[in-house]
PDB file of C-alpha atoms in Angstrom:
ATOM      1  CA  UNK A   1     139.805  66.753 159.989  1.00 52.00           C
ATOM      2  CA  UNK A   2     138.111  68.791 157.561  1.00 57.00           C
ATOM      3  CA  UNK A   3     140.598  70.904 154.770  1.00 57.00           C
ATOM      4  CA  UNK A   4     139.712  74.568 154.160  1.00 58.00           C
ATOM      5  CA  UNK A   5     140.673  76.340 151.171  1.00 58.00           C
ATOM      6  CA  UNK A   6     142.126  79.705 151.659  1.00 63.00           C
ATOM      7  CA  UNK A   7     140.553  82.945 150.546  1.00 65.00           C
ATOM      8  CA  UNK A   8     142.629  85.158 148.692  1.00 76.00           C
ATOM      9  CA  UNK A   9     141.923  88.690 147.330  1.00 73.00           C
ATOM     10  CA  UNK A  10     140.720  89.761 143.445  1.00 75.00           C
ATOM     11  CA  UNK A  11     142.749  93.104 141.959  1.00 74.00           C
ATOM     12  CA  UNK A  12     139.564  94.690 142.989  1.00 75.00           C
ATOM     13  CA  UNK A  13     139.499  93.804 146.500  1.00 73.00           C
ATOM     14  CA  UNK A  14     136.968  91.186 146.548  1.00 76.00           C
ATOM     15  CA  UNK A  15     137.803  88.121 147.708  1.00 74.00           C
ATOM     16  CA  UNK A  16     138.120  85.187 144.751  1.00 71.00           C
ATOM     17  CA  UNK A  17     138.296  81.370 145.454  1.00 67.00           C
ATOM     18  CA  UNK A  18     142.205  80.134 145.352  1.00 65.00           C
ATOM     19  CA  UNK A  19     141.912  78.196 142.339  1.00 68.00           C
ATOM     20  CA  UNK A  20     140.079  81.107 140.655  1.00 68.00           C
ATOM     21  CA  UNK A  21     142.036  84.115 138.614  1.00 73.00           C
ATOM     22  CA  UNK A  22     139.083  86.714 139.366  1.00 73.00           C
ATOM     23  CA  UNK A  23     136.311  86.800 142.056  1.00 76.00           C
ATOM     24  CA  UNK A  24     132.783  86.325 140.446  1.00 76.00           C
ATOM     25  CA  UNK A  25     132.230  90.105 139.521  1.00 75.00           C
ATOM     26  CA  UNK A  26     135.026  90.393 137.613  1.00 73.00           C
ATOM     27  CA  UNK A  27     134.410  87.289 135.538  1.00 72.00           C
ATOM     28  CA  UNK A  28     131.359  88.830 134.537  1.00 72.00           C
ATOM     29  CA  UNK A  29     132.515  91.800 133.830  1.00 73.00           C
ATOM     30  CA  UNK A  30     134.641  90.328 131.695  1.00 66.00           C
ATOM     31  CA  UNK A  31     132.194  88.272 130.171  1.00 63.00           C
ATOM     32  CA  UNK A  32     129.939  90.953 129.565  1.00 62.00           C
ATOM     33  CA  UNK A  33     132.645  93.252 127.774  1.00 63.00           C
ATOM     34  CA  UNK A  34     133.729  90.328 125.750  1.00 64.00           C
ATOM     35  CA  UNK A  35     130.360  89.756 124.483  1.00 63.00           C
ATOM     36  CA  UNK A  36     129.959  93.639 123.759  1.00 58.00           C
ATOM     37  CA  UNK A  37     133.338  93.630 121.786  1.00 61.00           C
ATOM     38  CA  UNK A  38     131.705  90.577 119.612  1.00 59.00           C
ATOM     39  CA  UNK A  39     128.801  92.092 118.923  1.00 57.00           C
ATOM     40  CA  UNK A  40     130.137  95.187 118.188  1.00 59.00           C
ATOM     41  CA  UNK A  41     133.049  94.805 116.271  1.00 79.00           C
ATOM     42  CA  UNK A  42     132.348  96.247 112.560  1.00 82.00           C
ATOM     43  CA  UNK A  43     132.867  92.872 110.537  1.00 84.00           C
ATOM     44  CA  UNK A  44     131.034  91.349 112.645  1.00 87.00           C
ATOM     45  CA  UNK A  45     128.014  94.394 112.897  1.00 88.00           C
ATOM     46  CA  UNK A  46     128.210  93.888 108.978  1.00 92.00           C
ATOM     47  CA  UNK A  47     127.355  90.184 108.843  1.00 91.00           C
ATOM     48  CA  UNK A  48     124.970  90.807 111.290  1.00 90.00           C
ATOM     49  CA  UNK A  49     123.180  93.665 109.166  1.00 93.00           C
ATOM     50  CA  UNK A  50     123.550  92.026 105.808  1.00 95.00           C
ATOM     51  CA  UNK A  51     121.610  88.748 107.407  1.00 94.00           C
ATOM     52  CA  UNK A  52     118.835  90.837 107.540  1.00 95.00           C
ATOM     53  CA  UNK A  53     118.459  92.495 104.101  1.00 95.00           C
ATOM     54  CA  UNK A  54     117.005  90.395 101.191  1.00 94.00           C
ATOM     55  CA  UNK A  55     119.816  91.336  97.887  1.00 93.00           C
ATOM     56  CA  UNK A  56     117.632  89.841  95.314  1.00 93.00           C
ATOM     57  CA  UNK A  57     116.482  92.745  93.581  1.00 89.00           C
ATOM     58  CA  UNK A  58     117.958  95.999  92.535  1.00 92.00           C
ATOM     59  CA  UNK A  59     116.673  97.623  96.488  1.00 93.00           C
ATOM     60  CA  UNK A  60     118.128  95.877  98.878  1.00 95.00           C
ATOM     61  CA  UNK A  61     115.054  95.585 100.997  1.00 94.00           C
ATOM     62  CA  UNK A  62     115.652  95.621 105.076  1.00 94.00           C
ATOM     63  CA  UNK A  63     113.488  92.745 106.045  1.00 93.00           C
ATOM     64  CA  UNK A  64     113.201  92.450 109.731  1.00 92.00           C
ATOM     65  CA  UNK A  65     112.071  95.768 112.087  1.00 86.00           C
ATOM     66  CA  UNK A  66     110.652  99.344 110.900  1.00 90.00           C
ATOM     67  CA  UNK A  67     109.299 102.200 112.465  1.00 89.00           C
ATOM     68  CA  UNK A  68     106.032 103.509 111.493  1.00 87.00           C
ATOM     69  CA  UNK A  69     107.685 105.279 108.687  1.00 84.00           C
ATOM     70  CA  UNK A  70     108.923 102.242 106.497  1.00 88.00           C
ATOM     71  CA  UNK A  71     112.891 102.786 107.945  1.00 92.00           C
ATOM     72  CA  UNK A  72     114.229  99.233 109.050  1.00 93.00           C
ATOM     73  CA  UNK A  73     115.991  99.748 112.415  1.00 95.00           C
ATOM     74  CA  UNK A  74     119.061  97.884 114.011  1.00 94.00           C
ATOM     75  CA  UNK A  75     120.839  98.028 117.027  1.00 91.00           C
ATOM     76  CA  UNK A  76     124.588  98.645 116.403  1.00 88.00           C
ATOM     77  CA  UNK A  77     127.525 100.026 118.863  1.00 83.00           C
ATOM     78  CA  UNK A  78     125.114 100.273 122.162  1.00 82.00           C
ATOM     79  CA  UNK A  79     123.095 102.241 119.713  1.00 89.00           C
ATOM     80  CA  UNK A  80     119.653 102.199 117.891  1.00 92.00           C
ATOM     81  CA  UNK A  81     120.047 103.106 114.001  1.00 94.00           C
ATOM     82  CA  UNK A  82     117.699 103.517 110.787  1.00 95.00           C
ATOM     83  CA  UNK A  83     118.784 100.634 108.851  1.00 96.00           C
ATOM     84  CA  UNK A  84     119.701 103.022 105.918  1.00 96.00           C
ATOM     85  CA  UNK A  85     122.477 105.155 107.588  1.00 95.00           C
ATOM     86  CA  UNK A  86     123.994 101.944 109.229  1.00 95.00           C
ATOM     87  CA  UNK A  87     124.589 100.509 105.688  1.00 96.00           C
ATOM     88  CA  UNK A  88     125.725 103.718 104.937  1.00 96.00           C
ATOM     89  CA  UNK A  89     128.176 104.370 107.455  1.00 94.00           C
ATOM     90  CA  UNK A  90     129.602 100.282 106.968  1.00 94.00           C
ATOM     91  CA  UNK A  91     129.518 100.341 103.118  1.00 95.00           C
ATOM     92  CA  UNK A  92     130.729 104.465 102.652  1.00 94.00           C
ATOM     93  CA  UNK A  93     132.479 105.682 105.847  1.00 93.00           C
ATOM     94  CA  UNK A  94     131.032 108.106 108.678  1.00 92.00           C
ATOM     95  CA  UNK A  95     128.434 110.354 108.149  1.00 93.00           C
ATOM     96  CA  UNK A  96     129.301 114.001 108.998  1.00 92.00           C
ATOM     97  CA  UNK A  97     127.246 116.050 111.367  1.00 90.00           C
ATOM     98  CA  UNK A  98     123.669 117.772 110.309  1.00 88.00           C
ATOM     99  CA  UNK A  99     123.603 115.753 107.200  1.00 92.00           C
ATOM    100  CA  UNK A 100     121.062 113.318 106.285  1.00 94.00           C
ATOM    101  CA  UNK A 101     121.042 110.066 104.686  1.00 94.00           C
ATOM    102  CA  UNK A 102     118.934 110.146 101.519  1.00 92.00           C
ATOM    103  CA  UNK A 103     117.551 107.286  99.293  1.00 91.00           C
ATOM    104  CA  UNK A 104     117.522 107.893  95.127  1.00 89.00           C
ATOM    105  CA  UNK A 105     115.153 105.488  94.718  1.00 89.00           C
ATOM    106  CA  UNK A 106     112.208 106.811  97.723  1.00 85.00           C
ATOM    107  CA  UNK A 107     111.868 103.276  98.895  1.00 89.00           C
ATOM    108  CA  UNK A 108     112.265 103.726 102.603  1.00 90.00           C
ATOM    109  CA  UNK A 109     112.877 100.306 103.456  1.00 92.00           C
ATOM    110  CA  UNK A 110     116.134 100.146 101.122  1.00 94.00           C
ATOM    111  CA  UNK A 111     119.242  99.641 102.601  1.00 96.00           C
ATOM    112  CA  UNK A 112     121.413  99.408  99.285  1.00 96.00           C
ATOM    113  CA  UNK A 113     124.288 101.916  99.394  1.00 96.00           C
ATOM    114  CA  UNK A 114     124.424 102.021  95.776  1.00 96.00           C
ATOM    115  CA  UNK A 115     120.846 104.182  96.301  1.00 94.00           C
ATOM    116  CA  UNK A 116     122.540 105.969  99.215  1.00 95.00           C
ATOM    117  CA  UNK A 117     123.794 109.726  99.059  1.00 93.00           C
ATOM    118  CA  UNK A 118     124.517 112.179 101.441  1.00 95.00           C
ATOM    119  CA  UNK A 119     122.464 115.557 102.042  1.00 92.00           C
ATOM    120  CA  UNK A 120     120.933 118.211 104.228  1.00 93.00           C
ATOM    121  CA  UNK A 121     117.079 118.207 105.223  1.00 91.00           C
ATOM    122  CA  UNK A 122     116.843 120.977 102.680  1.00 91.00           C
ATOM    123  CA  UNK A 123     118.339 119.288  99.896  1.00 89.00           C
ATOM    124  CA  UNK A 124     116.240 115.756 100.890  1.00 87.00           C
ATOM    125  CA  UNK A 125     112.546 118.174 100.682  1.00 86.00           C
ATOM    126  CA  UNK A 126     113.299 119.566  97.039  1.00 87.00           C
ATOM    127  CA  UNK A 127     114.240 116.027  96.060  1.00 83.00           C
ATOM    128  CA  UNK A 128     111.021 115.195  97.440  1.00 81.00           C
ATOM    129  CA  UNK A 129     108.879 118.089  95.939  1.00 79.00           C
ATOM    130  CA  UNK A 130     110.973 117.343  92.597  1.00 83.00           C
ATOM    131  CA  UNK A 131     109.916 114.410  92.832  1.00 78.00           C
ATOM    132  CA  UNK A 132     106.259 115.083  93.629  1.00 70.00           C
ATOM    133  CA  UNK A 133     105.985 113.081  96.755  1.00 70.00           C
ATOM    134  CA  UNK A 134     104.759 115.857  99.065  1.00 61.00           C
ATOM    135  CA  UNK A 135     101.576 114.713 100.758  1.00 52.00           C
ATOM    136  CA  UNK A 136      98.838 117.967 100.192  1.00 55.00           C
ATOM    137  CA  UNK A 137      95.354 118.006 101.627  1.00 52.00           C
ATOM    138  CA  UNK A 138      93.658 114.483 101.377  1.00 55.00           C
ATOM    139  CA  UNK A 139      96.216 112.657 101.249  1.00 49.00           C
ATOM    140  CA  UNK A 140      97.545 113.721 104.727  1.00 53.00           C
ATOM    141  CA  UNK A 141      96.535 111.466 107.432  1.00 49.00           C
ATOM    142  CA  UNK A 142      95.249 114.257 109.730  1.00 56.00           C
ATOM    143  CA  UNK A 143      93.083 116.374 107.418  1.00 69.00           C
ATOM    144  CA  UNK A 144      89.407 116.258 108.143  1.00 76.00           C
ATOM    145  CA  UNK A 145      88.130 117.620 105.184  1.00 81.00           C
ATOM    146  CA  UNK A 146      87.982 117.124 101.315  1.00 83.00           C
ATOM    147  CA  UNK A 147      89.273 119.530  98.099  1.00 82.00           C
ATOM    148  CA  UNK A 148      85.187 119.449  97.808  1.00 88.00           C
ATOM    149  CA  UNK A 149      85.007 120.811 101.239  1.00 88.00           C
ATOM    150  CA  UNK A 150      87.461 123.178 100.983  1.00 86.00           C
ATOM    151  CA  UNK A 151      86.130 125.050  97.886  1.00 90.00           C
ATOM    152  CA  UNK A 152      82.464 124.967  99.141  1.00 91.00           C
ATOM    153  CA  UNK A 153      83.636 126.592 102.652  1.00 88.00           C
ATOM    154  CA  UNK A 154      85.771 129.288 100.691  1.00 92.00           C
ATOM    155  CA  UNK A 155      82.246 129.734  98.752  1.00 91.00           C
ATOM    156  CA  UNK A 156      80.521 129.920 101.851  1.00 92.00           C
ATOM    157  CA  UNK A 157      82.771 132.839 103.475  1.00 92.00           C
ATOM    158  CA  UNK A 158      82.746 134.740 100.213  1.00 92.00           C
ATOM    159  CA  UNK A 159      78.560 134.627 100.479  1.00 92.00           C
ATOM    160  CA  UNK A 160      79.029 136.218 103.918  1.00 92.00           C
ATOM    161  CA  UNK A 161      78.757 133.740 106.103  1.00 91.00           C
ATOM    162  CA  UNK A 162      80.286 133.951 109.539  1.00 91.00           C
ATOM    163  CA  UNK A 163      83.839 132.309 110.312  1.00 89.00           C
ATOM    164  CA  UNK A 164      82.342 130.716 113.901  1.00 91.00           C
ATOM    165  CA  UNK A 165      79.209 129.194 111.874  1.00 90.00           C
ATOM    166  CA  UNK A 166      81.881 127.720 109.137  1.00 90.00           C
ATOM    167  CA  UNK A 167      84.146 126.180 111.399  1.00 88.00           C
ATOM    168  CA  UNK A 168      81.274 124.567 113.525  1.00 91.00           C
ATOM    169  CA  UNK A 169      79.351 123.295 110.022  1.00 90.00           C
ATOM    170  CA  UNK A 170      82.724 121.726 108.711  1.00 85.00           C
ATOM    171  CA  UNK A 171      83.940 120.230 112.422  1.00 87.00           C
ATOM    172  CA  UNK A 172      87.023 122.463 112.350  1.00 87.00           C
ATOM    173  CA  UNK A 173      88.665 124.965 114.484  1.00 89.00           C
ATOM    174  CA  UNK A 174      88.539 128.945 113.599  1.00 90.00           C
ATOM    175  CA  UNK A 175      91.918 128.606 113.106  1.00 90.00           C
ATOM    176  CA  UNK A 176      91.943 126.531 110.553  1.00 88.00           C
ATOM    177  CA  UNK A 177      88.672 127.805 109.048  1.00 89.00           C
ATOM    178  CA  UNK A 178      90.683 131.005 108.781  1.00 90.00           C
ATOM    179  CA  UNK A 179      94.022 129.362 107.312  1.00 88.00           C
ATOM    180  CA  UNK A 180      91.882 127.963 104.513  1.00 88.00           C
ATOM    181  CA  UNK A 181      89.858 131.020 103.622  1.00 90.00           C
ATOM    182  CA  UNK A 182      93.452 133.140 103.706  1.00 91.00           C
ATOM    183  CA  UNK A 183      94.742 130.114 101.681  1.00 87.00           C
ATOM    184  CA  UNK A 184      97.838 129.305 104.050  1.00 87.00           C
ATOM    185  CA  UNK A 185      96.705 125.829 104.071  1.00 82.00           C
ATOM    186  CA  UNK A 186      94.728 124.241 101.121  1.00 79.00           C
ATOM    187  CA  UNK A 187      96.740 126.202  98.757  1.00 79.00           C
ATOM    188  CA  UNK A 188      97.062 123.963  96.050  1.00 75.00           C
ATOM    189  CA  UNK A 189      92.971 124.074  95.915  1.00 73.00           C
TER     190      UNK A 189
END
């Protein structure tokens, strides 16, 4: 005569095996949350992050993922971060609302808190423009046109020459014909 094991019930309902404290969706459940808690927990989010920074020099350079922009990026808390506010918020504490995360040393690939400091997106552009780093004319990547250009089209208008004729000769819309002749764009030329 063949034995049969009875089926009891799981605290969700479900039924579980006997021998078994949980039926199968539970246990992964609970496998699943465990692993989250692991990866998650801030010591542990910390070794994780500095495994991924090279500390040699004075910049401590994130080494693994960036966007197009030079930030590293890491995945902490079910979340996606820029590498430079996560080792800001480990190393310093939480970073308030509408404040950014700026780097002393313009290396956007530095992760060392030391370089971190807090500010707002205005105080992050005059560092920047103290600094001198604003990209103007050629050295945007979406200009089509040189400081040469520029100057010989304001020339151009000055002789008389039509706005619609401009913009076609220089492969540019009347818009932006216009904003260079009125000097709203192009102004530092």
């Amino acid at each position: 005569m063949l034995k049969t094991h009875k089926t009891t019930l799981c605290q969700c309902g479900r039924p579980k095996d006997y021998r078994a404290q949980q039926c199968k969706a539970c246990a992964n459940r609970s496998i699943a949350s465990e692993r989250w808690e692991r990866q998650n927990d801030e010591a542990l989010v910390k070794e994780r992050f500095l495994a991924k920074v090279d500390r040699s020099g004075g910049c401590w350079l994130w080494t693994p993922a960036r966007d197009k922009d030079g930030y590293g990026l890491m995945r902490a808390w079910g979340n996606q971060w820029r590498a430079h506010r996560l080792s800001y918020h480990l190393f310093r504490g939480p970073i308030p609302n509408d404040t950014v995360v700026c780097h002393a040393c313009d290396n956007p690939s530095c992760v060392n808190p030391d370089h971190l400091f807090l500010g707002t997106n205005t105080d992050n552009t005059a560092d920047r423009n103290r600094k001198g780093r604003t990209a103007r004319g050629e050295q945007t990547a979406h200009n089509k046109l040189t400081a040469e250009q520029v100057r010989e089209l304001r020339c151009r208008y000055e002789t008389g020459e039509k706005m619609a004729c401009l913009a076609r000769a220089f492969g540019v819309t009347q818009a932006t014909a216009w904003s260079i002749v009125r000097r709203q764009s192009w102004k530092h030329v």
